[in-house]
mmCIF file of C-alpha atoms in Angstrom:
data_model
loop_
_atom_site.group_PDB
_atom_site.id
_atom_site.type_symbol
_atom_site.label_atom_id
_atom_site.label_comp_id
_atom_site.label_asym_id
_atom_site.label_seq_id
_atom_site.Cartn_x
_atom_site.Cartn_y
_atom_site.Cartn_z
ATOM 1 C CA UNK A 1 -18.329 10.136 -5.321
ATOM 2 C CA UNK A 2 -20.519 7.382 -7.170
ATOM 3 C CA UNK A 3 -18.282 4.145 -5.902
ATOM 4 C CA UNK A 4 -18.773 3.539 -1.909
ATOM 5 C CA UNK A 5 -16.266 1.142 -1.641
ATOM 6 C CA UNK A 6 -17.701 -2.137 -3.234
ATOM 7 C CA UNK A 7 -15.403 -2.078 -6.904
ATOM 8 C CA UNK A 8 -12.171 -1.088 -4.458
ATOM 9 C CA UNK A 9 -12.870 -3.897 -2.457
ATOM 10 C CA UNK A 10 -12.873 -6.153 -5.311
ATOM 11 C CA UNK A 11 -9.851 -4.706 -6.505
ATOM 12 C CA UNK A 12 -7.468 -5.113 -3.906
ATOM 13 C CA UNK A 13 -8.799 -8.844 -2.958
ATOM 14 C CA UNK A 14 -7.608 -9.285 -7.195
ATOM 15 C CA UNK A 15 -4.250 -7.377 -6.304
ATOM 16 C CA UNK A 16 -3.774 -9.481 -3.152
ATOM 17 C CA UNK A 17 -4.836 -12.958 -5.084
ATOM 18 C CA UNK A 18 -2.636 -11.751 -8.270
ATOM 19 C CA UNK A 19 0.152 -12.330 -5.406
ATOM 20 C CA UNK A 20 -0.659 -15.250 -3.497
ATOM 21 C CA UNK A 21 -1.547 -17.583 -6.316
ATOM 22 C CA UNK A 22 1.308 -18.137 -7.910
ATOM 23 C CA UNK A 23 3.321 -18.743 -4.746
ATOM 24 C CA UNK A 24 0.508 -21.417 -3.270
ATOM 25 C CA UNK A 25 3.109 -23.700 -3.569
ATOM 26 C CA UNK A 26 5.863 -22.786 -1.806
ATOM 27 C CA UNK A 27 5.899 -23.142 2.348
ATOM 28 C CA UNK A 28 3.744 -21.078 3.820
ATOM 29 C CA UNK A 29 3.512 -22.252 7.317
ATOM 30 C CA UNK A 30 7.387 -22.113 8.067
ATOM 31 C CA UNK A 31 7.640 -18.308 6.999
ATOM 32 C CA UNK A 32 7.141 -15.733 9.260
ATOM 33 C CA UNK A 33 5.304 -12.915 7.713
ATOM 34 C CA UNK A 34 7.318 -9.421 7.175
ATOM 35 C CA UNK A 35 7.420 -7.490 10.680
ATOM 36 C CA UNK A 36 4.279 -9.519 12.184
ATOM 37 C CA UNK A 37 4.745 -12.554 14.597
ATOM 38 C CA UNK A 38 2.086 -14.591 12.310
ATOM 39 C CA UNK A 39 3.500 -16.981 9.609
ATOM 40 C CA UNK A 40 2.524 -16.120 6.039
ATOM 41 C CA UNK A 41 -0.080 -19.186 6.185
ATOM 42 C CA UNK A 42 -1.923 -17.234 9.395
ATOM 43 C CA UNK A 43 -1.693 -14.219 7.741
ATOM 44 C CA UNK A 44 -3.458 -15.110 5.049
ATOM 45 C CA UNK A 45 -6.494 -16.785 6.861
ATOM 46 C CA UNK A 46 -6.631 -13.546 8.793
ATOM 47 C CA UNK A 47 -6.945 -11.686 5.347
ATOM 48 C CA UNK A 48 -10.176 -13.853 5.023
ATOM 49 C CA UNK A 49 -11.360 -13.853 8.486
ATOM 50 C CA UNK A 50 -11.225 -9.676 8.703
ATOM 51 C CA UNK A 51 -13.324 -9.385 5.005
ATOM 52 C CA UNK A 52 -16.171 -11.583 6.567
ATOM 53 C CA UNK A 53 -16.159 -10.096 9.842
ATOM 54 C CA UNK A 54 -16.731 -6.883 7.772
ATOM 55 C CA UNK A 55 -19.635 -7.941 5.707
ATOM 56 C CA UNK A 56 -21.166 -9.525 9.344
ATOM 57 C CA UNK A 57 -21.144 -6.417 10.549
ATOM 58 C CA UNK A 58 -22.773 -4.445 7.752
ATOM 59 C CA UNK A 59 -25.091 -7.026 7.105
ATOM 60 C CA UNK A 60 -25.984 -7.750 10.851
ATOM 61 C CA UNK A 61 -25.602 -3.809 11.604
ATOM 62 C CA UNK A 62 -25.091 -4.328 15.119
ATOM 63 C CA UNK A 63 -24.708 -1.186 17.437
ATOM 64 C CA UNK A 64 -22.360 -2.472 20.487
ATOM 65 C CA UNK A 65 -20.247 -5.388 19.552
ATOM 66 C CA UNK A 66 -18.823 -7.582 16.965
ATOM 67 C CA UNK A 67 -21.715 -10.335 15.459
ATOM 68 C CA UNK A 68 -20.087 -13.078 17.549
ATOM 69 C CA UNK A 69 -18.891 -15.790 15.015
ATOM 70 C CA UNK A 70 -15.628 -16.593 12.835
ATOM 71 C CA UNK A 71 -14.476 -18.720 9.813
ATOM 72 C CA UNK A 72 -12.704 -22.071 10.223
ATOM 73 C CA UNK A 73 -10.821 -23.441 7.069
ATOM 74 C CA UNK A 74 -11.155 -27.552 6.929
ATOM 75 C CA UNK A 75 -8.725 -29.677 7.533
ATOM 76 C CA UNK A 76 -6.592 -30.527 4.431
ATOM 77 C CA UNK A 77 -7.199 -26.649 3.247
ATOM 78 C CA UNK A 78 -4.190 -26.177 0.768
ATOM 79 C CA UNK A 79 -2.582 -22.523 0.340
ATOM 80 C CA UNK A 80 -4.510 -22.074 -3.336
ATOM 81 C CA UNK A 81 -7.241 -23.226 -1.541
ATOM 82 C CA UNK A 82 -7.091 -20.292 1.072
ATOM 83 C CA UNK A 83 -6.519 -17.492 -1.540
ATOM 84 C CA UNK A 84 -10.003 -18.896 -2.834
ATOM 85 C CA UNK A 85 -11.433 -18.434 0.590
ATOM 86 C CA UNK A 86 -10.175 -14.965 0.160
ATOM 87 C CA UNK A 87 -11.549 -14.225 -3.053
ATOM 88 C CA UNK A 88 -14.774 -15.405 -1.372
ATOM 89 C CA UNK A 89 -14.835 -13.208 1.449
ATOM 90 C CA UNK A 90 -14.282 -10.344 -0.576
ATOM 91 C CA UNK A 91 -16.901 -10.722 -2.909
ATOM 92 C CA UNK A 92 -19.052 -10.987 -0.120
ATOM 93 C CA UNK A 93 -17.656 -7.854 1.714
ATOM 94 C CA UNK A 94 -18.177 -5.772 -1.936
ATOM 95 C CA UNK A 95 -21.620 -7.256 -2.212
ATOM 96 C CA UNK A 96 -22.404 -5.915 1.663
ATOM 97 C CA UNK A 97 -21.120 -2.347 1.320
ATOM 98 C CA UNK A 98 -23.170 -2.141 -2.617
ATOM 99 C CA UNK A 99 -26.213 -3.176 -0.792
ATOM 100 C CA UNK A 100 -26.167 -1.198 2.432
ATOM 101 C CA UNK A 101 -27.722 2.326 2.936
ATOM 102 C CA UNK A 102 -25.144 4.619 3.240
ATOM 103 C CA UNK A 103 -26.668 5.786 6.442
ATOM 104 C CA UNK A 104 -26.406 2.407 8.031
ATOM 105 C CA UNK A 105 -23.251 2.494 10.523
ATOM 106 C CA UNK A 106 -22.282 -0.874 12.732
ATOM 107 C CA UNK A 107 -19.899 -1.384 15.384
ATOM 108 C CA UNK A 108 -16.290 -1.076 14.746
ATOM 109 C CA UNK A 109 -14.161 -0.086 18.002
ATOM 110 C CA UNK A 110 -12.012 2.489 16.470
ATOM 111 C CA UNK A 111 -11.643 5.312 17.303
ATOM 112 C CA UNK A 112 -15.485 6.045 17.686
ATOM 113 C CA UNK A 113 -17.118 3.304 17.922
ATOM 114 C CA UNK A 114 -18.522 2.400 14.714
ATOM 115 C CA UNK A 115 -18.167 2.895 10.747
ATOM 116 C CA UNK A 116 -20.534 3.116 7.694
ATOM 117 C CA UNK A 117 -20.468 0.960 4.652
ATOM 118 C CA UNK A 118 -17.573 3.058 3.222
ATOM 119 C CA UNK A 119 -15.554 2.314 6.005
ATOM 120 C CA UNK A 120 -16.027 -0.885 6.310
ATOM 121 C CA UNK A 121 -14.867 -1.181 2.660
ATOM 122 C CA UNK A 122 -11.307 1.151 3.331
ATOM 123 C CA UNK A 123 -10.605 -1.269 6.448
ATOM 124 C CA UNK A 124 -11.476 -4.168 4.089
ATOM 125 C CA UNK A 125 -8.652 -2.964 1.093
ATOM 126 C CA UNK A 126 -6.541 -1.594 4.397
ATOM 127 C CA UNK A 127 -6.624 -5.370 5.757
ATOM 128 C CA UNK A 128 -5.829 -7.069 2.174
ATOM 129 C CA UNK A 129 -3.119 -4.650 0.895
ATOM 130 C CA UNK A 130 -1.139 -4.350 4.084
ATOM 131 C CA UNK A 131 -1.088 -8.344 4.983
ATOM 132 C CA UNK A 132 -0.621 -9.207 1.626
ATOM 133 C CA UNK A 133 2.672 -7.151 2.010
ATOM 134 C CA UNK A 134 3.469 -8.564 4.924
ATOM 135 C CA UNK A 135 3.150 -12.255 3.290
ATOM 136 C CA UNK A 136 5.216 -11.204 0.297
ATOM 137 C CA UNK A 137 7.972 -9.663 2.335
ATOM 138 C CA UNK A 138 7.780 -12.728 4.244
ATOM 139 C CA UNK A 139 8.171 -14.634 0.996
ATOM 140 C CA UNK A 140 10.553 -12.489 -0.554
ATOM 141 C CA UNK A 141 8.389 -11.213 -2.965
ATOM 142 C CA UNK A 142 8.048 -7.635 -4.752
ATOM 143 C CA UNK A 143 4.420 -6.261 -4.024
ATOM 144 C CA UNK A 144 3.326 -2.522 -4.936
ATOM 145 C CA UNK A 145 -0.530 -2.135 -4.895
ATOM 146 C CA UNK A 146 -2.465 0.812 -7.291
ATOM 147 C CA UNK A 147 -1.598 4.168 -6.300
ATOM 148 C CA UNK A 148 -4.972 5.076 -6.714
ATOM 149 C CA UNK A 149 -6.017 2.273 -4.779
ATOM 150 C CA UNK A 150 -3.792 3.619 -1.401
ATOM 151 C CA UNK A 151 -5.075 6.697 -1.742
ATOM 152 C CA UNK A 152 -8.231 5.623 -1.656
ATOM 153 C CA UNK A 153 -7.514 4.218 1.917
ATOM 154 C CA UNK A 154 -5.822 6.767 3.344
ATOM 155 C CA UNK A 155 -8.699 9.988 2.300
ATOM 156 C CA UNK A 156 -11.290 7.724 4.130
ATOM 157 C CA UNK A 157 -9.482 6.349 7.239
ATOM 158 C CA UNK A 158 -5.868 7.841 7.758
ATOM 159 C CA UNK A 159 -7.302 11.571 7.241
ATOM 160 C CA UNK A 160 -5.047 12.548 10.457
ATOM 161 C CA UNK A 161 -1.961 11.312 7.923
ATOM 162 C CA UNK A 162 -0.120 14.120 6.107
ATOM 163 C CA UNK A 163 -0.142 12.385 2.641
ATOM 164 C CA UNK A 164 2.418 12.303 -0.164
ATOM 165 C CA UNK A 165 1.030 12.510 -3.263
ATOM 166 C CA UNK A 166 3.632 11.025 -5.385
ATOM 167 C CA UNK A 167 4.365 8.218 -2.583
ATOM 168 C CA UNK A 168 0.913 7.226 -1.337
ATOM 169 C CA UNK A 169 1.942 3.491 -0.886
ATOM 170 C CA UNK A 170 4.605 4.056 1.267
ATOM 171 C CA UNK A 171 2.599 6.925 3.032
ATOM 172 C CA UNK A 172 0.445 3.628 4.015
ATOM 173 C CA UNK A 173 3.080 1.710 5.178
ATOM 174 C CA UNK A 174 4.552 4.044 7.231
ATOM 175 C CA UNK A 175 1.410 5.388 8.490
ATOM 176 C CA UNK A 176 0.927 1.150 9.770
ATOM 177 C CA UNK A 177 4.342 0.840 11.101
ATOM 178 C CA UNK A 178 5.534 -1.192 8.088
ATOM 179 C CA UNK A 179 8.462 1.379 6.522
ATOM 180 C CA UNK A 180 10.024 5.107 6.619
ATOM 181 C CA UNK A 181 9.480 8.136 5.016
ATOM 182 C CA UNK A 182 11.949 11.141 4.799
ATOM 183 C CA UNK A 183 11.521 13.229 7.469
ATOM 184 C CA UNK A 184 8.979 11.624 9.589
ATOM 185 C CA UNK A 185 9.995 9.561 12.369
ATOM 186 C CA UNK A 186 8.929 5.384 12.482
ATOM 187 C CA UNK A 187 5.872 4.298 14.011
ATOM 188 C CA UNK A 188 5.103 2.129 16.035
ATOM 189 C CA UNK A 189 1.338 2.304 17.322
ATOM 190 C CA UNK A 190 -1.315 3.414 15.196
ATOM 191 C CA UNK A 191 -4.738 3.479 14.408
ATOM 192 C CA UNK A 192 -7.311 4.119 11.448
ATOM 193 C CA UNK A 193 -9.846 6.472 11.992
ATOM 194 C CA UNK A 194 -13.307 6.093 11.275
ATOM 195 C CA UNK A 195 -15.545 9.413 10.708
ATOM 196 C CA UNK A 196 -17.073 10.269 13.802
ATOM 197 C CA UNK A 197 -21.197 11.297 13.878
ATOM 198 C CA UNK A 198 -23.006 12.870 16.495
ATOM 199 C CA UNK A 199 -26.880 12.427 16.982
ATOM 200 C CA UNK A 200 -29.412 14.601 18.184
ATOM 201 C CA UNK A 201 -32.945 13.922 18.015
ATOM 202 C CA UNK A 202 -33.552 15.107 14.652
ATOM 203 C CA UNK A 203 -29.985 15.123 13.139
ATOM 204 C CA UNK A 204 -26.776 13.164 12.618
ATOM 205 C CA UNK A 205 -23.982 15.077 12.354
ATOM 206 C CA UNK A 206 -21.571 13.125 10.216
ATOM 207 C CA UNK A 207 -18.050 14.019 9.773
ATOM 208 C CA UNK A 208 -16.554 14.739 6.739
ATOM 209 C CA UNK A 209 -13.370 12.683 5.470
ATOM 210 C CA UNK A 210 -10.870 14.115 3.330
ATOM 211 C CA UNK A 211 -12.009 12.122 0.171
ATOM 212 C CA UNK A 212 -15.675 13.964 0.777
ATOM 213 C CA UNK A 213 -14.048 17.082 1.431
ATOM 214 C CA UNK A 214 -12.568 17.013 -1.935
ATOM 215 C CA UNK A 215 -15.630 16.162 -3.551
ATOM 216 C CA UNK A 216 -17.699 18.982 -2.143
ATOM 217 C CA UNK A 217 -14.802 21.839 -2.935
ATOM 218 C CA UNK A 218 -14.741 20.475 -6.966
ATOM 219 C CA UNK A 219 -18.640 20.886 -6.588
ATOM 220 C CA UNK A 220 -19.471 17.508 -5.740
ATOM 221 C CA UNK A 221 -21.937 15.987 -3.390
ATOM 222 C CA UNK A 222 -19.251 14.360 -0.729
ATOM 223 C CA UNK A 223 -21.468 10.980 -1.015
ATOM 224 C CA UNK A 224 -24.716 12.818 0.297
ATOM 225 C CA UNK A 225 -28.109 13.351 -0.773
ATOM 226 C CA UNK A 226 -28.727 17.068 -0.764
ATOM 227 C CA UNK A 227 -31.685 18.378 -0.351
ATOM 228 C CA UNK A 228 -32.714 21.422 -2.883
ATOM 229 C CA UNK A 229 -30.652 24.560 -3.127
ATOM 230 C CA UNK A 230 -27.681 22.482 -1.123
ATOM 231 C CA UNK A 231 -24.603 22.268 -0.449
ATOM 232 C CA UNK A 232 -24.635 25.982 0.932
ATOM 233 C CA UNK A 233 -21.533 28.221 -0.815
ATOM 234 C CA UNK A 234 -20.458 27.897 2.915
ATOM 235 C CA UNK A 235 -20.621 24.454 3.083
ATOM 236 C CA UNK A 236 -17.951 23.791 -0.140
ATOM 237 C CA UNK A 237 -16.050 26.884 1.648
ATOM 238 C CA UNK A 238 -15.137 24.491 5.180
ATOM 239 C CA UNK A 239 -14.411 21.663 3.041
ATOM 240 C CA UNK A 240 -11.762 23.678 1.339
ATOM 241 C CA UNK A 241 -10.256 24.758 4.676
ATOM 242 C CA UNK A 242 -10.193 20.743 5.511
ATOM 243 C CA UNK A 243 -8.586 19.485 2.286
ATOM 244 C CA UNK A 244 -5.944 22.799 2.955
ATOM 245 C CA UNK A 245 -5.548 21.083 6.771
ATOM 246 C CA UNK A 246 -5.697 17.326 5.261
ATOM 247 C CA UNK A 247 -2.894 18.405 3.070
ATOM 248 C CA UNK A 248 -0.419 20.034 5.908
ATOM 249 C CA UNK A 249 -1.083 17.068 8.090
ATOM 250 C CA UNK A 250 -2.937 19.520 10.176
ATOM 251 C CA UNK A 251 -6.070 18.186 10.064
ATOM 252 C CA UNK A 252 -8.075 16.141 12.775
ATOM 253 C CA UNK A 253 -11.004 14.773 12.503
ATOM 254 C CA UNK A 254 -13.447 15.578 15.672
ATOM 255 C CA UNK A 255 -12.048 19.216 14.801
ATOM 256 C CA UNK A 256 -13.176 19.348 11.105
ATOM 257 C CA UNK A 257 -16.702 19.632 9.507
ATOM 258 C CA UNK A 258 -19.529 17.720 10.096
ATOM 259 C CA UNK A 259 -22.617 17.825 7.488
ATOM 260 C CA UNK A 260 -26.121 17.629 8.718
ATOM 261 C CA UNK A 261 -28.316 14.699 7.581
ATOM 262 C CA UNK A 262 -31.920 14.667 8.792
ATOM 263 C CA UNK A 263 -32.767 11.450 10.018
ATOM 264 C CA UNK A 264 -36.724 11.137 8.728
ATOM 265 C CA UNK A 265 -35.247 10.994 4.700
ATOM 266 C CA UNK A 266 -31.258 10.663 5.031
ATOM 267 C CA UNK A 267 -30.558 14.122 3.389
ATOM 268 C CA UNK A 268 -28.367 16.314 3.915
ATOM 269 C CA UNK A 269 -29.131 20.023 4.634
ATOM 270 C CA UNK A 270 -26.090 21.745 5.765
ATOM 271 C CA UNK A 271 -22.536 21.957 7.575
ATOM 272 C CA UNK A 272 -21.440 22.933 10.894
ATOM 273 C CA UNK A 273 -17.519 22.382 12.416
ATOM 274 C CA UNK A 274 -14.517 24.154 13.628
ATOM 275 C CA UNK A 275 -11.947 26.110 11.902
ATOM 276 C CA UNK A 276 -9.049 24.068 13.461
ATOM 277 C CA UNK A 277 -8.118 22.190 16.412
ATOM 278 C CA UNK A 278 -7.939 24.628 19.902
ATOM 279 C CA UNK A 279 -5.585 26.992 20.615
ATOM 280 C CA UNK A 280 -3.210 26.448 23.120
ATOM 281 C CA UNK A 281 -5.652 28.528 25.375
ATOM 282 C CA UNK A 282 -8.044 25.901 24.716
ATOM 283 C CA UNK A 283 -10.301 28.107 22.260
ATOM 284 C CA UNK A 284 -11.749 26.896 19.210
ATOM 285 C CA UNK A 285 -13.817 28.625 16.642
ATOM 286 C CA UNK A 286 -16.972 26.946 15.180
ATOM 287 C CA UNK A 287 -19.331 27.842 11.959
ATOM 288 C CA UNK A 288 -22.162 26.708 10.295
ATOM 289 C CA UNK A 289 -24.793 26.810 7.025
ATOM 290 C CA UNK A 290 -27.747 25.658 6.164
ATOM 291 C CA UNK A 291 -29.889 25.368 2.183
ATOM 292 C CA UNK A 292 -31.945 28.002 1.936
ATOM 293 C CA UNK A 293 -35.007 25.272 1.758
ATOM 294 C CA UNK A 294 -33.697 23.789 5.188
ATOM 295 C CA UNK A 295 -33.778 27.525 7.240
ATOM 296 C CA UNK A 296 -36.286 28.141 9.994
ATOM 297 C CA UNK A 297 -36.608 24.954 11.425
ATOM 298 C CA UNK A 298 -34.324 24.904 14.350
ATOM 299 C CA UNK A 299 -31.906 22.424 12.408
ATOM 300 C CA UNK A 300 -28.622 24.740 13.091
ATOM 301 C CA UNK A 301 -29.655 25.414 16.421
ATOM 302 C CA UNK A 302 -29.881 21.425 17.414
ATOM 303 C CA UNK A 303 -26.508 20.986 15.532
ATOM 304 C CA UNK A 304 -25.056 23.407 17.197
ATOM 305 C CA UNK A 305 -25.888 22.547 20.765
ATOM 306 C CA UNK A 306 -24.712 18.987 20.121
ATOM 307 C CA UNK A 307 -21.453 19.714 18.367
ATOM 308 C CA UNK A 308 -20.584 22.323 21.295
ATOM 309 C CA UNK A 309 -21.202 20.088 24.315
ATOM 310 C CA UNK A 310 -19.036 17.296 22.161
ATOM 311 C CA UNK A 311 -16.263 19.651 22.658
ATOM 312 C CA UNK A 312 -17.135 21.594 25.708
ATOM 313 C CA UNK A 313 -16.900 18.444 27.230
ATOM 314 C CA UNK A 314 -13.115 17.661 26.389
ATOM 315 C CA UNK A 315 -10.878 18.529 29.019
ATOM 316 C CA UNK A 316 -8.354 20.601 26.832
ATOM 317 C CA UNK A 317 -11.419 22.893 25.697
ATOM 318 C CA UNK A 318 -12.587 26.135 27.450
ATOM 319 C CA UNK A 319 -14.228 28.261 25.472
ATOM 320 C CA UNK A 320 -15.835 28.117 21.936
ATOM 321 C CA UNK A 321 -16.185 31.274 19.584
ATOM 322 C CA UNK A 322 -18.063 32.090 16.429
ATOM 323 C CA UNK A 323 -17.683 35.609 14.294
ATOM 324 C CA UNK A 324 -21.271 36.491 12.848
ATOM 325 C CA UNK A 325 -22.061 40.095 10.877
ATOM 326 C CA UNK A 326 -23.904 42.025 12.501
ATOM 327 C CA UNK A 327 -26.260 41.933 9.983
ATOM 328 C CA UNK A 328 -27.460 38.600 9.732
ATOM 329 C CA UNK A 329 -30.217 38.301 12.835
ATOM 330 C CA UNK A 330 -31.267 34.985 12.084
ATOM 331 C CA UNK A 331 -27.433 33.628 12.460
ATOM 332 C CA UNK A 332 -27.444 35.735 15.885
ATOM 333 C CA UNK A 333 -30.950 33.872 17.040
ATOM 334 C CA UNK A 334 -28.989 30.677 16.187
ATOM 335 C CA UNK A 335 -25.610 31.529 18.208
ATOM 336 C CA UNK A 336 -28.325 32.705 21.384
ATOM 337 C CA UNK A 337 -30.314 29.893 21.512
ATOM 338 C CA UNK A 338 -27.278 26.985 21.406
ATOM 339 C CA UNK A 339 -26.061 28.920 24.775
ATOM 340 C CA UNK A 340 -23.591 31.633 23.132
ATOM 341 C CA UNK A 341 -23.629 35.255 24.522
ATOM 342 C CA UNK A 342 -21.889 38.289 22.910
ATOM 343 C CA UNK A 343 -18.146 39.435 23.943
ATOM 344 C CA UNK A 344 -17.723 42.295 25.541
ATOM 345 C CA UNK A 345 -16.793 45.093 23.247
ATOM 346 C CA UNK A 346 -12.874 45.167 25.057
ATOM 347 C CA UNK A 347 -12.765 41.506 23.771
ATOM 348 C CA UNK A 348 -13.897 42.441 20.289
ATOM 349 C CA UNK A 349 -11.899 45.214 20.260
ATOM 350 C CA UNK A 350 -8.349 42.840 20.938
ATOM 351 C CA UNK A 351 -9.966 40.650 18.775
ATOM 352 C CA UNK A 352 -9.606 43.034 15.210
ATOM 353 C CA UNK A 353 -6.362 44.195 16.532
ATOM 354 C CA UNK A 354 -4.724 40.907 17.159
ATOM 355 C CA UNK A 355 -6.566 38.747 14.387
ATOM 356 C CA UNK A 356 -7.612 41.248 12.300
ATOM 357 C CA UNK A 357 -11.274 40.860 12.522
ATOM 358 C CA UNK A 358 -13.381 42.375 10.313
ATOM 359 C CA UNK A 359 -15.342 45.668 11.404
ATOM 360 C CA UNK A 360 -18.702 43.762 10.411
ATOM 361 C CA UNK A 361 -18.399 40.885 12.518
ATOM 362 C CA UNK A 362 -19.720 40.307 16.051
ATOM 363 C CA UNK A 363 -17.728 37.829 18.469
ATOM 364 C CA UNK A 364 -20.044 35.496 20.350
ATOM 365 C CA UNK A 365 -18.632 32.698 22.427
ATOM 366 C CA UNK A 366 -19.829 30.046 24.939
ATOM 367 C CA UNK A 367 -17.459 28.875 27.711
ATOM 368 C CA UNK A 368 -17.079 25.167 29.436
#
């Protein structure tokens, strides 16, 4: 995963300009842009405004609000000039993405109050593609961006949307309330979803997107810089679970997988997360592992405490549990220090009978 989005932003802006520039001689002010309330001219200006706003967030790096500025176009600016502005602001966003360190996060309201460089790139690509579609619909022009570009957006900021591998553009339109998909109810409300990050004293627990999970499962880094010996086998296995859940439409980012990244050097040391969303009784299973060179330093305990507190603060979560091999004394110490206790033998026996729990595993739980 070497491209964190700069190339994708440029590709999306080029796709936008390729449609808009030949149509610059038409009336954009008097034509509504698709299903929007805006006209085509206002929508084109909005694309440029969003691109420069995202670049500003990455450059200014505010953590609690938008950088308070906006662009205005000179009087007499023609439609072709607006396309120039879109290309210029797209270039600025691409440059900001390429020059921003991977650990930087800046404010964005949806849904976890921040985004990294890849998130802002994906949002910029989405704005360019979707609003170009809106303008094209208003002007009666055909428009279909590259499938790979649509998939790139979906796997980064729409992790909760079940993909249609043969129709990524239709899926993106449906996911943003702009089209229909067979077998799915139309959407009237929607949000994209940047990854969740949980802070601890020495670590950040960074939510893994479907794109990063697929890369990890295939033997890549997931876009993280790992210490020697990482990622460990369990992290790659967990990434495979995320990919499967995403493909089934069952993935929910806050109940997915997180990579443990050290604050001191930005390097990844392990993985932690859930085996799925809480069940009807409010129970969720947790799991974790560390690269061998990161063990014995309290990282797993610190991460598990933070993740547990985040989860148990939710109204619909009553209990977290973990299944640990009875011979794995280090993991047993981690789970105990994080506030988990061994369940009764009767509950353990019931789990074996109902859920085919392996005889070598012991159950530990922490209640809300």
